[in-house]
Coordinates of C-alpha atoms and ligand atoms in Angstrom, one line a residue:
M25 CA 34.3 77.4 163.3
A26 CA 37.0 80.0 163.6
G27 CA 39.0 79.3 166.8
I28 CA 37.6 75.8 167.4
E29 CA 40.5 73.4 166.7
P30 CA 41.0 69.7 167.6
Q31 CA 43.9 68.6 169.6
P32 CA 47.3 68.5 167.8
G33 CA 47.8 65.3 165.8
I34 CA 44.1 64.4 165.3
M35 CA 43.9 65.7 161.8
E36 CA 47.0 63.6 160.9
I37 CA 44.9 60.5 161.3
A38 CA 44.0 58.7 158.1
L39 CA 40.7 56.9 158.7
Y40 CA 41.1 53.2 159.4
V41 CA 39.8 51.1 156.4
G42 CA 38.6 47.7 157.5
G43 CA 38.4 44.6 155.3
K44 CA 35.6 44.5 152.8
S45 CA 32.5 42.4 153.6
N46 CA 30.4 42.6 150.5
V47 CA 30.6 43.0 146.7
E48 CA 27.7 44.7 144.9
G49 CA 25.6 42.3 143.0
V50 CA 27.3 39.2 144.3
S51 CA 25.7 37.0 147.0
N52 CA 27.4 34.3 149.1
V53 CA 30.7 36.1 149.2
I54 CA 33.7 34.4 150.7
K55 CA 35.2 36.8 153.2
L56 CA 39.0 36.4 153.6
S57 CA 39.7 40.0 154.3
S58 CA 39.7 40.5 158.1
N59 CA 41.5 37.5 159.7
E60 CA 38.4 36.1 161.3
N61 CA 38.0 32.5 162.4
P62 CA 36.1 30.8 159.5
F63 CA 34.5 28.4 162.0
G64 CA 33.0 31.2 164.1
P65 CA 33.0 31.2 167.9
S66 CA 32.9 28.2 170.1
P67 CA 29.4 26.7 170.7
A68 CA 30.0 27.3 174.4
A69 CA 30.5 31.0 173.8
Q70 CA 27.3 31.1 171.7
E71 CA 25.4 29.4 174.6
A72 CA 26.9 31.9 177.1
V73 CA 25.6 34.8 175.0
R74 CA 22.1 33.2 174.8
R75 CA 22.1 33.0 178.6
A76 CA 23.5 36.5 179.1
V77 CA 20.7 38.0 177.1
H78 CA 18.5 37.7 180.2
E79 CA 20.9 40.0 182.1
M80 CA 21.0 42.8 179.6
H81 CA 19.2 45.3 181.9
R82 CA 22.0 44.9 184.5
Y83 CA 25.2 46.9 184.4
P84 CA 28.1 44.7 183.7
S85 CA 31.0 43.8 186.1
T86 CA 33.3 46.7 186.4
D87 CA 36.4 44.8 187.5
H88 CA 36.0 41.9 185.0
A89 CA 37.1 39.6 187.8
A90 CA 35.5 36.4 186.3
L91 CA 37.0 36.9 182.9
R92 CA 40.4 37.8 184.3
E93 CA 40.3 34.7 186.5
A94 CA 39.4 32.6 183.5
I95 CA 42.3 34.0 181.4
A96 CA 44.7 33.7 184.3
G97 CA 43.7 30.1 184.9
V98 CA 44.0 29.0 181.3
H99 CA 47.3 30.7 180.6
G100 CA 48.9 30.3 184.1
L101 CA 49.0 34.1 184.7
A102 CA 48.4 36.5 187.6
A103 CA 44.8 37.8 187.4
G104 CA 45.8 41.0 189.1
R105 CA 48.1 41.9 186.2
I106 CA 45.4 41.6 183.5
I107 CA 43.3 44.4 182.1
C108 CA 40.4 43.9 179.7
G109 CA 39.5 46.3 176.9
V110 CA 37.1 46.8 174.0
G111 CA 39.2 44.7 171.7
S112 CA 43.0 44.8 172.2
D113 CA 42.7 48.1 170.3
E114 CA 41.4 49.7 173.4
V115 CA 44.3 48.4 175.5
L116 CA 46.7 49.8 173.0
Q117 CA 44.8 53.1 173.2
F118 CA 45.2 53.1 177.1
L119 CA 48.9 52.7 176.7
C120 CA 49.2 55.6 174.3
Q121 CA 46.9 57.8 176.5
A122 CA 48.8 57.0 179.7
Y123 CA 52.4 57.1 178.4
A124 CA 52.7 59.3 175.3
G125 CA 51.8 62.9 174.4
P126 CA 53.1 65.9 172.5
G127 CA 56.9 65.7 172.2
D128 CA 57.0 62.0 172.8
E129 CA 57.8 59.3 170.2
V130 CA 56.0 56.0 169.5
I131 CA 57.9 53.5 167.5
H132 CA 56.3 51.1 165.1
T133 CA 57.7 49.1 162.2
E134 CA 57.5 49.6 158.5
H135 CA 54.7 47.0 157.9
G136 CA 53.4 47.1 161.4
F137 CA 49.7 47.1 162.4
A138 CA 48.0 50.4 161.3
M139 CA 46.5 51.3 164.7
Y140 CA 49.9 52.1 166.3
R141 CA 50.4 55.1 164.1
L142 CA 46.8 56.2 164.5
L143 CA 46.7 55.9 168.3
A144 CA 50.0 57.8 168.6
H145 CA 48.6 60.7 166.6
A146 CA 45.4 60.6 168.6
V147 CA 47.3 61.6 171.8
G148 CA 49.5 64.2 170.0
A149 CA 52.6 62.0 170.1
T150 CA 54.9 61.4 167.0
P151 CA 54.8 58.0 165.4
I152 CA 58.2 56.9 164.2
E153 CA 58.3 54.3 161.5
V154 CA 61.3 51.9 161.5
A155 CA 62.4 49.9 158.5
E156 CA 62.0 46.1 158.5
R157 CA 64.3 43.6 156.9
E158 CA 62.6 41.7 154.1
R159 CA 59.2 42.0 155.9
V160 CA 60.6 40.9 159.2
V161 CA 60.9 43.2 162.3
C162 CA 64.5 44.2 162.8
V163 CA 65.6 44.8 166.4
D164 CA 68.8 46.6 165.5
H165 CA 66.8 49.1 163.4
I166 CA 64.4 49.7 166.3
L167 CA 67.2 50.2 168.8
A168 CA 68.9 52.7 166.4
A169 CA 65.6 54.7 166.3
C170 CA 65.3 54.9 170.1
N171 CA 66.2 58.1 172.0
E172 CA 65.2 60.1 175.1
R173 CA 61.8 60.9 173.6
T174 CA 60.8 57.2 172.9
R175 CA 57.9 56.2 175.2
L176 CA 56.4 53.1 173.5
V177 CA 57.8 50.5 171.1
F178 CA 55.0 48.5 169.4
I179 CA 55.7 45.1 167.8
A180 CA 53.1 42.7 166.6
N181 CA 54.5 39.2 167.0
P182 CA 53.3 37.5 164.7
N183 CA 52.9 40.7 162.6
N184 CA 49.9 41.7 160.6
P185 CA 50.0 41.8 157.5
T186 CA 53.3 40.1 157.0
G187 CA 52.6 37.0 159.1
T188 CA 56.3 36.8 160.1
M189 CA 57.6 36.8 163.7
I190 CA 60.8 37.1 165.6
G191 CA 62.1 34.8 168.2
M192 CA 62.2 35.3 172.0
A193 CA 65.9 35.8 172.1
E194 CA 65.5 38.9 169.8
I195 CA 62.6 40.2 171.8
E196 CA 64.6 39.8 175.1
R197 CA 67.5 41.7 173.5
L198 CA 65.1 44.5 172.5
A199 CA 63.6 44.7 175.9
A200 CA 67.0 44.8 177.6
N201 CA 68.2 47.7 175.4
I202 CA 65.4 50.1 174.9
P203 CA 65.7 53.4 176.9
P204 CA 64.6 53.3 180.6
Q205 CA 61.6 55.5 180.0
A206 CA 60.2 53.3 177.2
I207 CA 57.8 50.3 177.3
L208 CA 58.0 47.4 174.8
V209 CA 54.5 46.4 173.8
L210 CA 54.2 42.9 172.4
D211 CA 51.0 42.7 170.4
G212 CA 49.9 39.1 170.5
A213 CA 46.7 39.3 168.5
Y214 CA 47.8 36.2 166.6
A215 CA 49.9 34.5 169.4
E216 CA 47.4 31.7 169.8
Y217 CA 48.1 30.5 166.3
V218 CA 51.7 29.8 167.2
E219 CA 52.1 26.4 169.0
G220 CA 54.0 26.7 172.2
Y221 CA 54.3 30.5 172.1
D222 CA 53.2 32.4 175.3
G223 CA 53.0 35.8 173.5
G224 CA 55.8 37.1 175.8
A225 CA 53.9 36.4 179.1
R226 CA 57.0 35.1 180.8
L227 CA 59.1 38.1 179.7
V228 CA 56.4 40.4 181.1
E229 CA 56.8 38.7 184.4
A230 CA 60.6 38.9 184.3
R231 CA 60.8 42.6 183.4
D232 CA 59.2 45.9 184.4
N233 CA 59.2 47.4 180.9
V234 CA 57.3 44.8 178.8
F235 CA 53.6 44.7 178.2
M236 CA 51.6 42.1 176.2
T237 CA 48.2 42.5 174.5
R238 CA 45.9 39.7 173.3
T239 CA 42.5 39.5 171.7
F240 CA 39.4 37.4 171.4
S241 CA 38.8 38.7 167.9
K242 CA 40.9 36.2 165.9
L243 CA 41.3 32.6 167.0
Y244 CA 38.3 32.8 169.4
G245 CA 36.0 34.0 166.7
L246 CA 34.6 36.9 168.7
G247 CA 35.6 40.0 166.6
G248 CA 32.0 41.3 166.8
M249 CA 32.0 41.2 170.6
R250 CA 35.1 43.4 171.0
V251 CA 37.1 41.9 173.8
G252 CA 40.8 42.1 174.3
W253 CA 43.2 42.1 177.2
G254 CA 46.6 43.2 178.3
Y255 CA 49.2 41.6 180.7
G256 CA 51.8 43.8 182.3
P257 CA 53.7 44.9 185.4
K258 CA 51.3 45.7 188.3
E259 CA 52.3 49.4 188.2
I260 CA 51.3 49.8 184.5
I261 CA 48.0 47.9 185.1
D262 CA 47.2 50.3 187.9
V263 CA 47.9 53.3 185.7
L264 CA 45.8 51.9 182.8
T265 CA 42.9 51.0 185.1
R266 CA 42.5 54.7 186.1
I267 CA 41.7 55.7 182.5
R268 CA 39.6 52.6 181.6
Q269 CA 35.9 53.4 181.7
P270 CA 34.3 51.3 184.5
F271 CA 31.7 49.6 182.2
N272 CA 33.8 49.3 179.0
L273 CA 32.8 45.7 178.4
S274 CA 29.2 44.6 178.1
T275 CA 27.7 41.7 180.0
V276 CA 27.2 39.7 176.8
A277 CA 30.8 40.3 175.6
L278 CA 32.2 39.3 179.0
A279 CA 30.1 36.1 179.1
A280 CA 31.1 35.1 175.5
A281 CA 34.8 35.7 176.2
E282 CA 34.9 33.8 179.4
A283 CA 33.2 30.7 177.8
A284 CA 35.4 31.0 174.8
I285 CA 38.7 30.9 176.7
R286 CA 37.6 27.9 178.8
D287 CA 36.8 25.9 175.7
T288 CA 40.4 24.8 175.1
A289 CA 39.4 21.9 172.8
Y290 CA 37.8 24.4 170.4
V291 CA 41.0 26.5 170.6
E292 CA 43.1 23.5 169.8
K293 CA 40.9 22.5 166.9
S294 CA 40.9 26.0 165.4
R295 CA 44.7 26.2 165.7
E296 CA 45.3 22.8 164.1
E297 CA 42.9 23.5 161.2
N298 CA 44.5 26.8 160.6
S299 CA 48.0 25.3 160.5
R300 CA 46.9 22.6 158.1
L301 CA 45.1 24.9 155.7
R302 CA 47.7 27.6 155.9
A303 CA 50.4 25.2 154.7
W304 CA 48.1 23.9 152.0
L305 CA 47.2 27.4 150.8
A306 CA 50.8 28.7 150.8
E307 CA 51.9 25.7 148.8
A308 CA 49.0 25.9 146.3
L309 CA 49.7 29.6 145.7
A310 CA 53.4 28.9 145.3
E311 CA 52.5 26.3 142.6
H312 CA 50.7 29.1 140.8
G313 CA 53.8 31.3 140.9
V314 CA 52.6 33.4 143.9
P315 CA 55.2 33.3 146.8
S316 CA 54.6 34.2 150.4
D317 CA 56.8 34.4 153.5
A318 CA 56.3 31.5 156.0
S319 CA 53.3 32.7 158.0
T320 CA 52.8 32.1 161.7
A321 CA 49.3 33.6 161.8
N322 CA 45.9 32.9 160.2
F323 CA 46.6 34.6 156.9
V324 CA 49.2 34.5 154.2
L325 CA 50.7 37.5 152.4
A326 CA 50.6 36.6 148.8
R327 CA 53.2 38.5 146.7
F328 CA 52.6 39.4 143.1
G329 CA 54.9 40.9 140.4
D330 CA 53.8 44.5 141.0
A331 CA 51.0 46.7 142.3
D332 CA 49.1 46.5 139.0
E333 CA 49.0 42.7 139.1
A334 CA 48.0 42.6 142.7
G335 CA 45.2 45.1 142.0
A336 CA 44.0 43.2 138.9
C337 CA 44.0 39.9 140.9
D338 CA 42.0 41.6 143.7
T339 CA 39.5 42.9 141.2
Y340 CA 39.2 39.5 139.6
L341 CA 38.7 37.8 143.0
Q342 CA 36.0 40.3 143.9
S343 CA 34.2 39.5 140.6
Q344 CA 34.2 35.8 141.8
G345 CA 32.8 36.8 145.1
I346 CA 36.1 36.4 147.0
L347 CA 37.2 39.2 149.3
V348 CA 40.9 39.5 150.3
R349 CA 42.8 42.5 151.6
R350 CA 44.9 44.9 149.7
V351 CA 47.7 46.2 151.8
T352 CA 48.9 49.2 149.9
G353 CA 48.5 51.3 153.1
Y354 CA 51.0 48.9 154.8
K355 CA 53.6 49.7 152.1
L356 CA 53.0 46.4 150.4
P357 CA 51.2 47.5 147.2
A358 CA 52.2 44.3 145.3
A359 CA 50.7 42.0 147.9
L360 CA 47.3 40.7 148.9
R361 CA 46.6 39.4 152.4
I362 CA 44.5 36.3 152.4
T363 CA 42.9 35.0 155.6
V364 CA 43.1 31.2 155.9
G365 CA 39.4 30.2 155.5
D366 CA 37.8 26.8 155.8
E367 CA 38.9 24.1 153.3
A368 CA 36.4 25.0 150.6
S369 CA 37.3 28.7 150.8
C370 CA 41.0 27.9 150.6
R371 CA 40.5 25.7 147.6
R372 CA 38.3 28.3 145.9
V373 CA 40.7 31.2 146.4
A374 CA 43.7 29.2 145.3
H375 CA 41.8 27.9 142.2
C376 CA 40.8 31.5 141.2
I377 CA 44.3 32.8 141.7
G378 CA 45.6 29.9 139.5
L379 CA 43.1 30.9 136.8
F380 CA 44.2 34.6 137.1
K381 CA 47.9 33.7 136.9
A382 CA 47.3 31.4 133.9
G383 CA 45.4 34.3 132.1
E384 CA 42.3 32.1 131.8
R385 CA 40.0 34.5 133.6
Ligands
LIG19 C1 48.3 43.0 165.0 C2 46.9 43.3 165.5 N1 46.8 43.9 166.7 C3 45.6 44.3 167.2 C4 44.4 44.1 166.5 C5 43.2 44.6 167.1 O1 42.3 43.6 167.3 P1 41.0 43.8 168.3 O2 40.9 45.3 168.7 O3 39.9 43.3 167.6 O4 41.4 43.0 169.5 C6 44.5 43.5 165.2 C7 43.3 43.3 164.4 O5 43.3 43.2 163.2 C8 45.8 43.1 164.7 O6 45.9 42.6 163.5

C-alpha cells in the first residue's frame, strides 16, 4: 500500500478496550465492569421500544425534536441548545471534529476518560495530559497547561474511573480563565448520580465557552441503545449540527430515550439505590483493608497495595464469575474499578475481596 497513508494522528490511537462481559467456562457472571445500571432500563423505555418496532421501516426523526423537548422539559433547559448523538461519545467527537485539528491542543486530565485522547488523535490534534492531585482534577494544573493552541478542555465531573468530582466554584474559575479560543467541556456522564447537581447546565447558560455532555448509557440503563446529548451555546450547537449525520439516532433509540427521561420516578429510585449500595460497598471494602476515594458516581475505585495485588484480585474475582475493571490504562495499575451492582452483587464482590485479602481463596 505504498503511498496510501491514513490522516496524521490516527495510528497513534490505542484501540479502546471495553469492560469484559464473559469468562470462559463460567456461567451466570456478575458484570461490574462497565458502569451499567444493574436494574436495567425503565419499564416505560422497554414498552416504548416494543411499540417503536412497528416503525422500523420508517426513517427516524432528523431533528430529534421530541427527545430534545423531553430533555428540555425534565431538566428545565432550552430545547434549541440541545444536540443528540450516538452516545455522548459522538457529541464529544463532534466537538473535536469541529474545533480541533493538526497543530491544536486538547487538554484532558491524568486519569480522565480514555475517549478524550483518542478523539483528539482522530482529528490530528495533540492531546495534552495534565496531572491530577491525588486522583482529583486540579484547575491550577489545567490553567498552567493552557496556551494559544488550546482548543478544548475536557473534564468528566464526576470523573471515570476515579469517581471524584470538583465543585462548581472551581469549574467557574476554570471557565473564566481558559484562553478565549478554548471551550470547556463538562462531561456529565455520571451527573445524574449526584443529588442536586445540574451537570453545569446553568454555567452553560451563563457563558459562551462552556459545553455540557450527558448520556442515557448509565443511570437510564440504555447503554446498548447509544443515546447521548450535549447542551451548549446556540452558536456551538449550530456548528455541531452541520457535521451531525441527519439520521444518526434510530427510531427505536429515540423512543427508548424519550420514555426513559420522562420516567423520573425510575431515575429517582436508581439514584437512591446507587447511593445506598455505593456507601455500603465502600465501607465493606474498607473493612477488608481496601480503601477508595469518596465516589460520586455508580462505581468505586478500589485501591490495592500494588499492581500485582490488584491483578491477582482481578484474576481471583474472574474465577468466581465476577467481572470488574482493571484501570492500568488510566495510570491506576494498583486499582480496580467496581460498578455498584444490585445488593446481591455488591455483597458477593465484597465477600470475595474479603476472602482474597484474608488469603483464604
Ligand atoms: C466519563 C464518560 N464520558 C462519556 C462516556 C461515554 O458514554 P456514552 O457514549 O455511552 O454516552 C463514558 C462511558 O463510559 C464515560 O465514562
